């Protein structure tokens, strides 16, 4: 991680590697001695040097620490966690989540400490403008901010967070060999893979969030039983279960008053037949955006591994 990307104080990642476990323990001891002999040393500078100024060998270890004192103590710990790796570099895959993974102040630490993440999130905030009441940055960074669970705000905010996170990851290690996304996360994966540009993606996601927010309230019922055993208990307007598991079945739809089961509380009735008109409305209100074949780092062969079909 370049030193210029570190701002403020907080946990740091210390990485070590060596040709053998014994050599790795010796390197850990030397680092602990150096930390003890250098009071007031900037832990961020130590982390930067270890991450970018050292060769990588087969036997590796990593520590996340807040202070030099904690680092020294853990570096001297016995036994010390050592991981042996294959010679070939790992091939990461990124998975972007859908709505439901948000929580208050989820972007605050990264926004304060990581300029690449901050710049990407600021760019999203500029493009969104006043489409999010109170502003995107406040919604994602303020512990007391209200409205993060309102779909019209959640979807563009969560998209912006995941997009900024991807830009930060990209600055550290480049793009992965493949990307996947669930629901809203499909839009993020498609945007990062250059299927459409950021401005287009934010416009679609913001519209999608507003339309889904306007859906009637719904509920989801999950039951560990075969569908024929549940048939007598279901209303005629529930329809067939969309689940494909042979024992677990779930139904989305209108709230179900029931004395035998407590349905899970849910936001508007997504993933149900009622979303059909909203999907059509989205298509009618959006001019067809320019769509490109997905690609990762300019590698045409990666197009087979990056699929996108967001709702």
Short mmCIF file of C-alpha atoms in Angstrom, two decimals:
data_model
loop_
_atom_site.label_atom_id
_atom_site.label_comp_id
_atom_site.label_asym_id
_atom_site.label_seq_id
_atom_site.Cartn_x
_atom_site.Cartn_y
_atom_site.Cartn_z
CA UNK A 1 0.00 0.00 0.00
CA UNK A 2 1.62 3.30 -1.00
CA UNK A 3 2.37 5.52 1.96
CA UNK A 4 0.40 8.32 0.31
CA UNK A 5 -2.76 6.25 0.69
CA UNK A 6 -2.55 6.15 4.47
CA UNK A 7 -4.22 8.93 6.41
CA UNK A 8 -4.75 9.17 10.14
CA UNK A 9 -4.30 6.32 12.59
CA UNK A 10 -5.75 2.87 12.82
CA UNK A 11 -4.99 -0.81 12.30
CA UNK A 12 -2.12 -1.69 9.96
CA UNK A 13 -1.28 -4.90 8.11
CA UNK A 14 2.24 -6.22 8.69
CA UNK A 15 3.34 -8.91 6.26
CA UNK A 16 6.46 -11.08 6.41
CA UNK A 17 7.79 -13.88 4.24
CA UNK A 18 10.86 -16.12 4.17
CA UNK A 19 12.26 -19.27 2.56
CA UNK A 20 11.54 -21.45 5.62
CA UNK A 21 9.47 -21.34 8.82
CA UNK A 22 12.63 -20.91 10.89
CA UNK A 23 13.78 -17.96 8.78
CA UNK A 24 10.34 -16.42 9.08
CA UNK A 25 10.45 -16.58 12.87
CA UNK A 26 13.89 -15.00 12.82
CA UNK A 27 12.59 -12.18 10.60
CA UNK A 28 9.71 -11.66 13.03
CA UNK A 29 12.14 -11.42 15.93
CA UNK A 30 14.31 -8.88 14.10
CA UNK A 31 11.25 -6.75 13.30
CA UNK A 32 10.14 -6.89 16.95
CA UNK A 33 13.65 -5.79 18.04
CA UNK A 34 13.51 -2.88 15.59
CA UNK A 35 10.10 -1.76 16.85
CA UNK A 36 11.30 -1.91 20.47
CA UNK A 37 14.43 0.08 19.64
CA UNK A 38 12.57 2.81 17.76
CA UNK A 39 10.06 4.53 20.08
CA UNK A 40 7.41 6.53 18.26
CA UNK A 41 7.97 4.76 14.95
CA UNK A 42 5.12 5.24 12.47
CA UNK A 43 3.43 1.90 12.12
CA UNK A 44 1.98 2.95 8.75
CA UNK A 45 5.51 3.43 7.38
CA UNK A 46 6.54 0.00 8.65
CA UNK A 47 3.51 -1.59 7.00
CA UNK A 48 4.19 0.22 3.73
CA UNK A 49 7.83 -0.93 3.65
CA UNK A 50 6.90 -4.54 4.41
CA UNK A 51 4.17 -4.59 1.77
CA UNK A 52 5.98 -2.90 -1.10
CA UNK A 53 9.70 -3.12 -0.38
CA UNK A 54 10.25 -6.82 0.23
CA UNK A 55 10.36 -9.94 -1.92
CA UNK A 56 7.65 -12.56 -1.41
CA UNK A 57 8.74 -16.04 -0.42
CA UNK A 58 6.84 -19.27 0.09
CA UNK A 59 6.38 -19.13 3.88
CA UNK A 60 4.33 -16.13 4.98
CA UNK A 61 2.56 -14.56 7.92
CA UNK A 62 0.48 -11.44 8.49
CA UNK A 63 -0.63 -9.46 11.51
CA UNK A 64 -3.21 -6.71 11.92
CA UNK A 65 -2.13 -4.43 14.76
CA UNK A 66 -2.93 -0.99 16.16
CA UNK A 67 0.36 -0.05 17.85
CA UNK A 68 4.06 -0.87 17.62
CA UNK A 69 3.90 -2.30 21.16
CA UNK A 70 1.15 -4.73 20.17
CA UNK A 71 3.07 -5.67 17.03
CA UNK A 72 6.23 -6.43 19.01
CA UNK A 73 4.36 -8.60 21.49
CA UNK A 74 2.56 -10.59 18.80
CA UNK A 75 5.69 -10.96 16.69
CA UNK A 76 7.37 -12.69 19.63
CA UNK A 77 4.39 -14.95 20.32
CA UNK A 78 4.89 -18.71 20.17
CA UNK A 79 3.50 -20.57 18.34
CA UNK A 80 3.41 -18.07 15.50
CA UNK A 81 0.89 -18.53 12.65
CA UNK A 82 2.76 -19.38 9.45
CA UNK A 83 1.18 -20.16 6.12
CA UNK A 84 2.97 -21.97 3.31
CA UNK A 85 1.80 -20.93 -0.13
CA UNK A 86 2.15 -22.32 -3.61
CA UNK A 87 4.61 -20.64 -5.95
CA UNK A 88 1.81 -19.47 -8.25
CA UNK A 89 0.07 -16.24 -7.35
CA UNK A 90 -3.52 -16.60 -6.12
CA UNK A 91 -6.38 -15.76 -8.48
CA UNK A 92 -8.96 -13.76 -6.55
CA UNK A 93 -12.66 -13.55 -7.36
CA UNK A 94 -14.75 -10.60 -6.19
CA UNK A 95 -18.33 -11.06 -4.98
CA UNK A 96 -20.56 -8.00 -4.64
CA UNK A 97 -23.53 -8.31 -2.30
CA UNK A 98 -27.08 -7.10 -2.68
CA UNK A 99 -29.19 -4.98 -0.37
CA UNK A 100 -29.19 -6.05 3.25
CA UNK A 101 -25.44 -5.83 3.85
CA UNK A 102 -25.54 -2.12 4.77
CA UNK A 103 -24.98 -0.83 8.31
CA UNK A 104 -24.52 2.62 9.91
CA UNK A 105 -21.23 4.43 9.20
CA UNK A 106 -20.07 1.53 7.00
CA UNK A 107 -17.80 3.76 4.91
CA UNK A 108 -16.43 6.00 7.67
CA UNK A 109 -13.10 4.27 8.39
CA UNK A 110 -12.19 3.70 4.74
CA UNK A 111 -13.30 7.20 3.79
CA UNK A 112 -11.02 8.71 6.43
CA UNK A 113 -7.99 6.52 5.78
CA UNK A 114 -7.94 5.54 2.10
CA UNK A 115 -7.70 8.35 -0.47
CA UNK A 116 -8.46 6.05 -3.43
CA UNK A 117 -11.68 4.90 -1.77
CA UNK A 118 -12.51 8.47 -0.74
CA UNK A 119 -11.96 9.87 -4.24
CA UNK A 120 -14.20 7.20 -5.81
CA UNK A 121 -16.96 7.76 -3.26
CA UNK A 122 -16.73 11.53 -3.71
CA UNK A 123 -17.06 11.05 -7.47
CA UNK A 124 -20.20 8.96 -6.95
CA UNK A 125 -21.58 11.65 -4.64
CA UNK A 126 -21.00 14.28 -7.32
CA UNK A 127 -22.75 12.20 -9.97
CA UNK A 128 -25.71 11.45 -7.68
CA UNK A 129 -26.08 15.10 -6.70
CA UNK A 130 -29.23 15.67 -4.66
CA UNK A 131 -30.80 12.29 -5.46
CA UNK A 132 -29.98 11.19 -1.89
CA UNK A 133 -31.45 13.44 0.81
CA UNK A 134 -28.73 14.59 3.16
CA UNK A 135 -25.96 13.55 0.80
CA UNK A 136 -24.23 10.26 0.03
CA UNK A 137 -21.18 10.84 2.24
CA UNK A 138 -23.25 11.72 5.29
CA UNK A 139 -25.49 8.69 4.76
CA UNK A 140 -22.54 6.27 4.61
CA UNK A 141 -20.22 7.87 7.19
CA UNK A 142 -22.43 9.34 9.93
CA UNK A 143 -23.41 6.89 12.65
CA UNK A 144 -26.58 8.88 13.32
CA UNK A 145 -27.63 9.34 9.68
CA UNK A 146 -31.19 8.24 9.03
CA UNK A 147 -32.56 6.53 5.95
CA UNK A 148 -29.91 3.93 5.12
CA UNK A 149 -32.59 1.23 5.22
CA UNK A 150 -34.88 3.12 2.85
CA UNK A 151 -34.54 1.37 -0.48
CA UNK A 152 -34.48 4.56 -2.54
CA UNK A 153 -31.37 5.59 -0.60
CA UNK A 154 -29.91 2.20 0.20
CA UNK A 155 -29.42 1.01 -3.35
CA UNK A 156 -27.44 3.95 -4.77
CA UNK A 157 -25.53 4.28 -1.49
CA UNK A 158 -24.59 0.59 -1.35
CA UNK A 159 -23.67 0.63 -5.04
CA UNK A 160 -21.38 3.62 -4.46
CA UNK A 161 -19.76 1.94 -1.45
CA UNK A 162 -19.08 -1.30 -3.33
CA UNK A 163 -17.83 0.56 -6.40
CA UNK A 164 -15.42 2.65 -4.27
CA UNK A 165 -14.27 -0.49 -2.47
CA UNK A 166 -13.54 -2.13 -5.84
CA UNK A 167 -11.48 0.89 -6.92
CA UNK A 168 -9.44 0.64 -3.74
CA UNK A 169 -8.90 -3.11 -4.20
CA UNK A 170 -7.92 -2.45 -7.81
CA UNK A 171 -5.31 0.10 -6.71
CA UNK A 172 -3.75 -2.49 -4.41
CA UNK A 173 -3.72 -5.61 -6.55
CA UNK A 174 -5.40 -4.98 -9.90
CA UNK A 175 -8.60 -6.59 -11.07
CA UNK A 176 -9.58 -10.19 -10.23
CA UNK A 177 -9.87 -13.06 -12.65
CA UNK A 178 -13.66 -13.07 -12.25
CA UNK A 179 -16.48 -11.16 -10.59
CA UNK A 180 -19.93 -12.13 -9.35
CA UNK A 181 -22.78 -10.06 -8.02
CA UNK A 182 -26.10 -10.73 -6.31
CA UNK A 183 -29.00 -8.44 -7.26
CA UNK A 184 -27.65 -4.89 -6.78
CA UNK A 185 -24.15 -6.34 -6.76
CA UNK A 186 -24.61 -7.36 -10.40
CA UNK A 187 -24.69 -3.70 -11.33
CA UNK A 188 -21.43 -3.10 -9.47
CA UNK A 189 -19.72 -6.07 -11.15
CA UNK A 190 -20.98 -4.93 -14.56
CA UNK A 191 -19.77 -1.38 -14.00
CA UNK A 192 -16.33 -2.44 -12.76
CA UNK A 193 -16.08 -4.73 -15.79
CA UNK A 194 -16.85 -1.78 -18.13
CA UNK A 195 -20.23 -3.10 -19.26
CA UNK A 196 -21.50 0.44 -18.77
CA UNK A 197 -19.99 3.59 -17.33
CA UNK A 198 -20.37 4.80 -13.76
CA UNK A 199 -22.78 7.63 -14.53
CA UNK A 200 -25.12 5.25 -16.37
CA UNK A 201 -24.93 2.68 -13.58
CA UNK A 202 -25.74 5.22 -10.86
CA UNK A 203 -28.67 6.56 -12.86
CA UNK A 204 -30.11 3.06 -13.30
CA UNK A 205 -29.55 2.07 -9.68
CA UNK A 206 -31.10 5.29 -8.32
CA UNK A 207 -34.18 4.80 -10.52
CA UNK A 208 -34.37 1.13 -9.55
CA UNK A 209 -34.27 2.06 -5.86
CA UNK A 210 -37.04 4.63 -6.21
CA UNK A 211 -39.29 2.20 -8.07
CA UNK A 212 -38.70 -0.59 -5.57
CA UNK A 213 -39.33 1.79 -2.68
CA UNK A 214 -42.76 2.47 -4.20
CA UNK A 215 -43.69 -1.22 -4.06
CA UNK A 216 -46.34 -2.29 -1.52
CA UNK A 217 -45.04 -3.78 1.69
CA UNK A 218 -44.40 -7.49 1.59
CA UNK A 219 -43.13 -10.45 3.58
CA UNK A 220 -41.10 -13.58 3.03
CA UNK A 221 -41.99 -16.95 4.50
CA UNK A 222 -39.31 -19.67 4.77
CA UNK A 223 -40.36 -23.18 5.81
CA UNK A 224 -38.44 -26.44 6.15
CA UNK A 225 -41.06 -28.71 4.59
CA UNK A 226 -42.21 -30.14 1.28
CA UNK A 227 -44.58 -27.90 -0.71
CA UNK A 228 -47.44 -30.42 -0.74
CA UNK A 229 -47.46 -30.43 3.07
CA UNK A 230 -47.78 -26.64 3.07
CA UNK A 231 -50.47 -26.34 0.40
CA UNK A 232 -53.43 -26.32 2.84
CA UNK A 233 -51.93 -23.39 4.70
CA UNK A 234 -51.25 -21.12 1.71
CA UNK A 235 -53.54 -18.52 0.21
CA UNK A 236 -54.35 -18.74 -3.47
CA UNK A 237 -52.54 -15.48 -4.32
CA UNK A 238 -49.16 -16.63 -3.00
CA UNK A 239 -48.25 -18.61 -6.10
CA UNK A 240 -45.58 -21.26 -6.53
CA UNK A 241 -42.44 -21.15 -4.38
CA UNK A 242 -39.39 -19.85 -6.25
CA UNK A 243 -36.99 -21.89 -4.12
CA UNK A 244 -35.30 -24.88 -5.77
CA UNK A 245 -34.12 -26.64 -2.60
CA UNK A 246 -35.97 -29.90 -2.05
CA UNK A 247 -36.69 -29.23 1.62
CA UNK A 248 -36.38 -25.48 2.17
CA UNK A 249 -39.05 -23.39 0.44
CA UNK A 250 -39.63 -19.68 0.54
CA UNK A 251 -42.43 -17.50 -0.74
CA UNK A 252 -42.31 -13.72 -1.25
CA UNK A 253 -45.53 -11.76 -1.43
CA UNK A 254 -48.09 -9.90 0.69
CA UNK A 255 -47.98 -10.14 4.49
CA UNK A 256 -49.34 -13.47 5.76
CA UNK A 257 -51.31 -13.50 9.02
CA UNK A 258 -50.47 -16.86 10.53
CA UNK A 259 -50.61 -18.51 13.93
CA UNK A 260 -48.28 -21.37 12.99
CA UNK A 261 -45.35 -19.50 11.51
CA UNK A 262 -43.81 -16.06 11.90
CA UNK A 263 -42.82 -14.73 8.47
CA UNK A 264 -39.63 -12.76 8.22
CA UNK A 265 -40.14 -9.02 8.04
CA UNK A 266 -39.17 -7.70 4.64
CA UNK A 267 -39.04 -4.41 2.77
CA UNK A 268 -41.24 -3.92 -0.29
CA UNK A 269 -42.23 -7.14 -2.03
CA UNK A 270 -39.19 -7.72 -4.21
CA UNK A 271 -38.43 -10.88 -6.17
CA UNK A 272 -42.15 -11.45 -6.53
CA UNK A 273 -44.56 -11.23 -9.44
CA UNK A 274 -45.40 -7.72 -8.28
CA UNK A 275 -41.99 -6.55 -9.48
CA UNK A 276 -42.97 -7.18 -13.08
CA UNK A 277 -44.64 -3.79 -13.62
CA UNK A 278 -41.72 -2.04 -11.91
CA UNK A 279 -39.23 -3.79 -14.20
CA UNK A 280 -41.27 -2.70 -17.20
CA UNK A 281 -41.44 0.84 -15.81
CA UNK A 282 -37.68 0.90 -15.42
CA UNK A 283 -37.26 -0.14 -19.05
CA UNK A 284 -39.72 2.50 -20.24
CA UNK A 285 -38.14 5.34 -18.27
CA UNK A 286 -34.52 4.59 -19.24
CA UNK A 287 -33.06 5.18 -22.63
CA UNK A 288 -31.04 2.11 -23.64
CA UNK A 289 -27.55 2.73 -22.22
CA UNK A 290 -24.44 1.91 -24.26
CA UNK A 291 -23.52 -1.65 -23.34
CA UNK A 292 -20.07 -3.19 -23.85
CA UNK A 293 -18.83 -6.73 -23.48
CA UNK A 294 -17.53 -7.31 -19.94
CA UNK A 295 -13.77 -7.32 -19.61
CA UNK A 296 -11.22 -7.46 -16.83
CA UNK A 297 -8.01 -5.49 -17.18
CA UNK A 298 -8.39 -5.38 -20.95
CA UNK A 299 -8.21 -9.18 -21.20
CA UNK A 300 -10.62 -10.30 -23.89
CA UNK A 301 -10.49 -13.89 -22.62
CA UNK A 302 -11.97 -12.74 -19.30
CA UNK A 303 -15.26 -11.98 -21.01
CA UNK A 304 -16.31 -15.61 -20.61
CA UNK A 305 -15.91 -15.28 -16.84
CA UNK A 306 -17.75 -12.01 -16.33
CA UNK A 307 -21.48 -12.25 -16.94
CA UNK A 308 -24.03 -9.60 -16.13
CA UNK A 309 -27.82 -9.71 -16.29
CA UNK A 310 -29.06 -7.28 -13.60
CA UNK A 311 -32.78 -6.70 -13.11
#
